[in-house]
Coordinates of C-alpha atoms in Angstrom, one line a residue:
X1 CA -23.1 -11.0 -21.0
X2 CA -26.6 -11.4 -19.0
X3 CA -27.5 -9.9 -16.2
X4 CA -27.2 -12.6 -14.0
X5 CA -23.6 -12.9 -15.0
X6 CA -22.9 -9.5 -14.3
X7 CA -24.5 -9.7 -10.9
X8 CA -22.1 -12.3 -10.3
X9 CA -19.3 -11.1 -11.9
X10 CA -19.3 -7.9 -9.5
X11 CA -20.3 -10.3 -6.5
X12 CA -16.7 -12.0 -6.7
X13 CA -15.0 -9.0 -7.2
X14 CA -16.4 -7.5 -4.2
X15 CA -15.6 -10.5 -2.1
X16 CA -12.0 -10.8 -3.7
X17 CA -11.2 -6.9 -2.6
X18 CA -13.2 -7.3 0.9
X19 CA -10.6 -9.7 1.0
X20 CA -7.2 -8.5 0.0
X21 CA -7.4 -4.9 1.0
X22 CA -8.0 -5.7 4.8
X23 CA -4.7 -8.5 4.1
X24 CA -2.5 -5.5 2.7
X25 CA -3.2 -3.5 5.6
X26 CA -2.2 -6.4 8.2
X27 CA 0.7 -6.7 5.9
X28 CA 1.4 -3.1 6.3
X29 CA 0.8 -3.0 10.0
X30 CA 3.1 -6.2 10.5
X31 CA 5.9 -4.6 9.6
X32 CA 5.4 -2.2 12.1
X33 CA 4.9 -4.1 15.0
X34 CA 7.7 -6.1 13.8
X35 CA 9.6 -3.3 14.3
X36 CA 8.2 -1.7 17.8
X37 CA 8.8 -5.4 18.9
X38 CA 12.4 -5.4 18.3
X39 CA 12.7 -2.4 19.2
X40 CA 11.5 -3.3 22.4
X41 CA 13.4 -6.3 22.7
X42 CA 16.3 -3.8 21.9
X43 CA 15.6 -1.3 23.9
X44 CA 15.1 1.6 21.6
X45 CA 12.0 3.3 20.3
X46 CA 11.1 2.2 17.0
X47 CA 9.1 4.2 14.7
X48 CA 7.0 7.0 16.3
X49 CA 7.5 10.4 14.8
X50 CA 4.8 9.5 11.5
X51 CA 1.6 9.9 13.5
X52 CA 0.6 9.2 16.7
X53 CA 2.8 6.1 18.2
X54 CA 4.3 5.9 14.7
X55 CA 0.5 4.1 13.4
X56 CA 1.3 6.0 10.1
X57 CA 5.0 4.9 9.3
X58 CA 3.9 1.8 7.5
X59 CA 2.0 4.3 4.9
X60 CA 5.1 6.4 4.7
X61 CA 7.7 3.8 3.8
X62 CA 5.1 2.9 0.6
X63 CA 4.3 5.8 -0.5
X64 CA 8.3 6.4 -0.7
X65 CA 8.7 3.2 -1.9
X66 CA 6.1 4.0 -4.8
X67 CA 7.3 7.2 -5.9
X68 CA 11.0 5.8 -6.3
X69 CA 12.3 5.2 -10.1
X70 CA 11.8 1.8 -11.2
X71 CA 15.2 0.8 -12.5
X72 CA 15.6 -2.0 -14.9
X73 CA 19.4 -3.8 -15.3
X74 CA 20.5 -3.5 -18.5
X75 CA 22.0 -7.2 -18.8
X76 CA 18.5 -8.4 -17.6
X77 CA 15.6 -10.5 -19.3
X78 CA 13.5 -7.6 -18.8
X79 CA 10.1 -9.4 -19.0
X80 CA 10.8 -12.4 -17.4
X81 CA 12.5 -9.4 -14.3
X82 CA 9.2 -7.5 -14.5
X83 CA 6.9 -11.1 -14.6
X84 CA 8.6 -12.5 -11.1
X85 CA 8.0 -10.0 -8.7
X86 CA 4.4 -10.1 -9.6
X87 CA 4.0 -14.3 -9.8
X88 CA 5.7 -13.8 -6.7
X89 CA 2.5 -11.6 -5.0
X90 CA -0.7 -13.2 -6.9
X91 CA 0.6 -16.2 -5.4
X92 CA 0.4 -14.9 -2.3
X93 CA -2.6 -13.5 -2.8
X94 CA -3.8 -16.7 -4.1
X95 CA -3.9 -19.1 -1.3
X96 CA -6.2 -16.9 1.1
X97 CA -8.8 -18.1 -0.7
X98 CA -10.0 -21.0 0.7
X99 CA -9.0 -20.1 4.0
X100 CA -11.7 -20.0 6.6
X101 CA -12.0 -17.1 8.8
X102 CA -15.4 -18.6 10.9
X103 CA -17.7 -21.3 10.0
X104 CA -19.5 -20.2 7.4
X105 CA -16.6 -17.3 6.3
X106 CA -14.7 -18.3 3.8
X107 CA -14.0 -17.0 -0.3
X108 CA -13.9 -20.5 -1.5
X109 CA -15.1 -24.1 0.8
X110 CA -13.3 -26.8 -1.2
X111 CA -13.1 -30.2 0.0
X112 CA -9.1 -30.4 -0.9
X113 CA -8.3 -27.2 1.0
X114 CA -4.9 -28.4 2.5
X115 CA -4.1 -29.9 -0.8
X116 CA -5.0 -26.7 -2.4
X117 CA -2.5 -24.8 0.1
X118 CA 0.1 -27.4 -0.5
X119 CA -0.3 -26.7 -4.4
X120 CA -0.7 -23.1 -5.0
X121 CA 2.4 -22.3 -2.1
X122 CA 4.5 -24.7 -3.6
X123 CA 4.3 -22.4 -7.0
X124 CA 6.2 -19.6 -5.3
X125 CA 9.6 -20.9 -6.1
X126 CA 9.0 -19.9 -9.7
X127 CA 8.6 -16.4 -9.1
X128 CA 12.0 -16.4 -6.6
X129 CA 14.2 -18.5 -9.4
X130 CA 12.9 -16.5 -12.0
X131 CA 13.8 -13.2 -10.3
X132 CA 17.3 -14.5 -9.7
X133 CA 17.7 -16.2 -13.2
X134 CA 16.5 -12.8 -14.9
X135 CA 18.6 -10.6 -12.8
X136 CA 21.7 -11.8 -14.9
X137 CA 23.8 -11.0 -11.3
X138 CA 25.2 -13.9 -9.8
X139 CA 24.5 -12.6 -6.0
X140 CA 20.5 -13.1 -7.5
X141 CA 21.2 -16.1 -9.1
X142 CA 23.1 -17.4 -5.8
X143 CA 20.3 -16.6 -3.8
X144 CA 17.3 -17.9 -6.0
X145 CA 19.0 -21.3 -5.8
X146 CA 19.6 -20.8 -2.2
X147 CA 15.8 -20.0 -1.7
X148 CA 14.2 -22.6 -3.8
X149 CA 16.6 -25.6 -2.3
X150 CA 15.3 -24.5 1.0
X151 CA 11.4 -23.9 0.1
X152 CA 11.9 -27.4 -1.4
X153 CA 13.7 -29.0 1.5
X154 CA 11.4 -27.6 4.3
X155 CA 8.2 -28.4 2.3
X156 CA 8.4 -32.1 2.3
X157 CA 8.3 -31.9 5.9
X158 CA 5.7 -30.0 6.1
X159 CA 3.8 -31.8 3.7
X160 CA 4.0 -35.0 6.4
X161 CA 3.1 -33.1 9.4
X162 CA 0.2 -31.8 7.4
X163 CA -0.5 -35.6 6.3
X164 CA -0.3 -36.0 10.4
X165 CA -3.5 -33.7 10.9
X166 CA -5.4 -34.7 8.2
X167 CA -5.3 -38.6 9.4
X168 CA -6.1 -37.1 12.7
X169 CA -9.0 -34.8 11.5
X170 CA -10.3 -37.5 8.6
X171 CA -10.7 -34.6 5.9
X172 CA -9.0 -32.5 3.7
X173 CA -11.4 -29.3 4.0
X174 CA -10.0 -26.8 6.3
X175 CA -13.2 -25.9 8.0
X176 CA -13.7 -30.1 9.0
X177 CA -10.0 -29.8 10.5
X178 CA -11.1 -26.7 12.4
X179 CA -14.5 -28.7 13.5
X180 CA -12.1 -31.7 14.4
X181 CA -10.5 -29.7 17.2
X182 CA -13.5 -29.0 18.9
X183 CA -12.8 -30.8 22.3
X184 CA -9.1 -30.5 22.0
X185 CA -6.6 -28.9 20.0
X186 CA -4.0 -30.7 18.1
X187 CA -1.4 -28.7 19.5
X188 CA -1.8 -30.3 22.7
X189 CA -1.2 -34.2 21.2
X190 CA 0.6 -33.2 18.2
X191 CA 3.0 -30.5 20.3
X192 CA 6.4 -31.8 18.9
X193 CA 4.9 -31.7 15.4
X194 CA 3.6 -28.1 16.0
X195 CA 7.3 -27.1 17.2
X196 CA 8.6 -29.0 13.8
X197 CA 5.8 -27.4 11.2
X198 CA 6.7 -23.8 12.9
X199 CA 10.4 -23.8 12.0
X200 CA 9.9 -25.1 9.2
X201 CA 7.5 -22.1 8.2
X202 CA 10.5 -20.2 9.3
X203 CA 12.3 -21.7 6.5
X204 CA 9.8 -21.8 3.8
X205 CA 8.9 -17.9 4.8
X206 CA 12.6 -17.5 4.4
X207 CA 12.8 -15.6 7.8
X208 CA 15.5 -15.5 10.4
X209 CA 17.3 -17.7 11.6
X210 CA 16.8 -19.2 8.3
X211 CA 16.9 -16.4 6.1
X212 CA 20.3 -17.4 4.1
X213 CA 18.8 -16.1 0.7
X214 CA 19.2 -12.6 1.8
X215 CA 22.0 -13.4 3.6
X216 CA 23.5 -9.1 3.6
X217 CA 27.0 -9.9 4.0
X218 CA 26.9 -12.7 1.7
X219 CA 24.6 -12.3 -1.0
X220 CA 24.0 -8.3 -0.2
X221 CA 20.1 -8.8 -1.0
X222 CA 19.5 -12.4 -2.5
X223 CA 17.7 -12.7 -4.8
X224 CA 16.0 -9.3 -4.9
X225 CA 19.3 -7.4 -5.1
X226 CA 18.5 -5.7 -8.0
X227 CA 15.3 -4.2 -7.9
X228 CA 14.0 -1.3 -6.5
X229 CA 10.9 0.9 -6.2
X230 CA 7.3 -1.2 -6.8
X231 CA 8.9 -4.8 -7.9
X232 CA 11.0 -4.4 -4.6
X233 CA 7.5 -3.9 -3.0
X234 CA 5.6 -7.0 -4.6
X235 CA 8.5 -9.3 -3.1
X236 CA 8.2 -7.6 0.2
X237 CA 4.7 -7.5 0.3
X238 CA 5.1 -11.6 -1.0
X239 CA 7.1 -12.5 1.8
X240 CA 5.1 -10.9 4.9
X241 CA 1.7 -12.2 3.4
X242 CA 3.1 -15.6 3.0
X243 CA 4.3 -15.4 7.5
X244 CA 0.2 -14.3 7.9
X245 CA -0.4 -17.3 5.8
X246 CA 1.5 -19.3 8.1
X247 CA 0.6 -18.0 11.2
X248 CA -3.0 -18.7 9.4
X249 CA -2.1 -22.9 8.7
X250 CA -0.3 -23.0 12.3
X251 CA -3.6 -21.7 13.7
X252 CA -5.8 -24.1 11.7
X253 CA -4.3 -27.5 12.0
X254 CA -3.4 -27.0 15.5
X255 CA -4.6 -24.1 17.5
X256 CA -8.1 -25.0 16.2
X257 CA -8.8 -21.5 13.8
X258 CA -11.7 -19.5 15.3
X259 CA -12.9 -21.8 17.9
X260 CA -11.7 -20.8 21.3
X261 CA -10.4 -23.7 24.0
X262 CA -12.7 -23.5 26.8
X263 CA -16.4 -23.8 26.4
X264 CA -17.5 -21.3 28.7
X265 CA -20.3 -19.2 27.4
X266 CA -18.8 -16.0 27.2
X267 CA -15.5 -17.3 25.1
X268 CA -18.1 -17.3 22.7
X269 CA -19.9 -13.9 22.6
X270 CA -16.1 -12.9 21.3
X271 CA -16.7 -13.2 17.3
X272 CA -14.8 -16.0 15.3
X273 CA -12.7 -13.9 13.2
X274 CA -11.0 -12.3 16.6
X275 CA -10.5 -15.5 18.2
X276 CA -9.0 -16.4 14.2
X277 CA -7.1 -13.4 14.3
X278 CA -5.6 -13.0 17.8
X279 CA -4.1 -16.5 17.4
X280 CA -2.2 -15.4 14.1
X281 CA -0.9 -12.6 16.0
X282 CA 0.2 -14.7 18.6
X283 CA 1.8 -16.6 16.6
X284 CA 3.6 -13.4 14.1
X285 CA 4.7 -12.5 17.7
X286 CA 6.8 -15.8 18.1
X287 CA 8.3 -15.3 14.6
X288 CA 9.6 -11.9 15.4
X289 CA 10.9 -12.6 18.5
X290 CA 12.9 -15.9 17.1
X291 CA 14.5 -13.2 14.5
X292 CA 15.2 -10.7 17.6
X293 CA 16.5 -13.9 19.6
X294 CA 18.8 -16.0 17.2
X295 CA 21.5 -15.8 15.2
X296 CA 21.7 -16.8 11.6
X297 CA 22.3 -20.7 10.9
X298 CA 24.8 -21.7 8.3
X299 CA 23.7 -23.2 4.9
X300 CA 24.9 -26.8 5.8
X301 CA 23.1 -26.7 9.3
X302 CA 20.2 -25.2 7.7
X303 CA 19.8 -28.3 5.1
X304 CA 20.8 -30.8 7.8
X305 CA 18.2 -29.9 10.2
X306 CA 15.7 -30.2 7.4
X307 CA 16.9 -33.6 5.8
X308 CA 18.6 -35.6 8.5
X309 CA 16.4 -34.5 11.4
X310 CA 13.0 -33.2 10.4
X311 CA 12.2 -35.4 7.6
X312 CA 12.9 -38.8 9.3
X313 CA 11.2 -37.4 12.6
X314 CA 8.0 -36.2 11.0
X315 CA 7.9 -39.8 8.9
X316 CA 8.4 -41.7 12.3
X317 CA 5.3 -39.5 13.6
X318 CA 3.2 -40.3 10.7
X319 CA 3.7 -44.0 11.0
X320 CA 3.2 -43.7 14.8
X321 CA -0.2 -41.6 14.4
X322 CA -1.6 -44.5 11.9
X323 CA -1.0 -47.2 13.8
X324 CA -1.9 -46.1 17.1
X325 CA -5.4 -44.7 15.2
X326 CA -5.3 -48.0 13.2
X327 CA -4.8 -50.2 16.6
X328 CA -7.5 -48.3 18.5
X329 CA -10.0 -48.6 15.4
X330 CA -10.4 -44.9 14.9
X331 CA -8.8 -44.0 11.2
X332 CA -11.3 -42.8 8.8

């Protein structure tokens, strides 16, 4: 190996862990505001004994998750067990990479971006029905197939909401989207389609009100029931970076990412990445409050709303977005 390709070599890595170890933490520090959040919406206290205001508690709950015995089912397909949990998390892991956190900070600038979201996101089923295949318990098994018959329901629709913005925005690359939105932010045109692409992210993050795959008096733990210790951690860790990718996508197609709304001067002393960042917690905020707020939908309902309402909806939308750009000369 030369030089140069050392150079470079160590050049990705650094720029790979610069970005996944500042991820982990906002995973780790979601789940505690989650919880002071519904605590508050409670009316209790939430965590605040580990450190000041509780700020350590997140580091407490993996450390004892870490130390705990791994314990492997005996009836289980013991690589295939071990292999899901950790498809589960690269995939994760994975799609941060093109996203752009300013206009000139991002790990990868592809000019399929969107497409590249759509493809690598998609690819976490494997890791859930896997998990619940090799389990070899039927309350896994129940709530793999649960899981990937939602994931698969809700990402049609938001496949053609996506289609939406990119006929709006005339390109695929995330950072042309973002530049698209300078004078206004689809959010303001699009708003019905921003309500539809945000439950739907509900569903595909498998969170409450949609969250019938780990459905606890049904299904006790879905389909991570039985494991424990670090592959309970790499599904938990999965899950909460897939709702920052969301909140991420929401805040790119139509909050307009890092660019703030007005044009005043001083909007703009306020670096990119906190403008890219305060938006995503905005929007973490709504999905922690829906899961304080509603109950749990049944399966049927669940299915319904994503087949018979959302999907014909979002098509009427796209045909209505390309002719009116089509009739007023504007699609690329």
């Amino acid at each position: 190996m030369t030089f140069n390709a050392i150079i470079i070599l160590i050049n990705i890595i650094l720029k790979s862990l610069a970005l996944i170890l500042p991820l982990l933490i906002a995973v780790a520090y979601l789940t505690l505001l989650e919880r002071k959040v519904m605590g508050a919406m409670h009316q209790r206290r939430g965590p605040n004994v580990v450190g000041i205001f509780g700020m350590l508690q997140p580091f407490a709950d993996g450390l004892k998750l870490f130390v705990k015995e791994t314990v492997l089912p005996s009836s289980a397909n013991t690589l295939i067990f071990i292999f899901a949990p950790i498809l589960t998390f690269l995939i994760s892991l994975a799609t941060w990479a093109v996203i752009p956190f300013g206009s000139n900070l991002v790990f990868v600038d592809i000019n399929v971006g969107a497409l590249y979201i759509l493809g690598i996101s998609s690819l976490g089923v494997y890791g859930i029905i896997t998990s619940g295949w090799s389990s070899n318990s039927k309350w896994s098994f129940l709530g793999a197939l649960r899981s990937a018959a939602q994931m698969i329901s809700y990402e049609v629709s938001i496949g053609i909401i996506i289609l939406c913005v990119l006929i709006c925005s005339g390109s695929f690359n995330l950072s042309d989207i973002v530049h698209s939105q300078r004078n206004v932010w689809y959010i303001i045109p699009l708003f019905p389609l921003f309500v539809m692409f945000f439950i739907s992210g509900l569903a595909e993050t498998n969170r409450a009100p949609f969250d019938l795959p780990e459905a606890e008096a049904e299904l006790v733990s879905g389909y991570s029931t039985e494991y424990s210790a670090i592959g309970f951690v790499l599904f938990f860790l999965g899950e909460y970076t897939n709702m920052i990718l969301m909140s991420g996508a929401i805040s790119i197609y139509f909050l307009g990412g890092w660019q703030p709304l007005s044009t005043h001067f001083i909007l703009f002393l306020i670096p990119e990445s906190i403008w890219f960042a305060l938006k995503i917690t905005i929007i973490l905020f709504l999905f922690i409050w829906v899961r304080a707020a509603f109950p749990r939908y049944r399966y049927d309902q669940l299915m319904r709303l994503g087949w018979k309402i959302f999907l014909p909806f979002s098509l009427g939308w796209l045909l209505f977005i390309s002719g009116l750009l089509v009739g007023l000369d504007l699609l690329v």
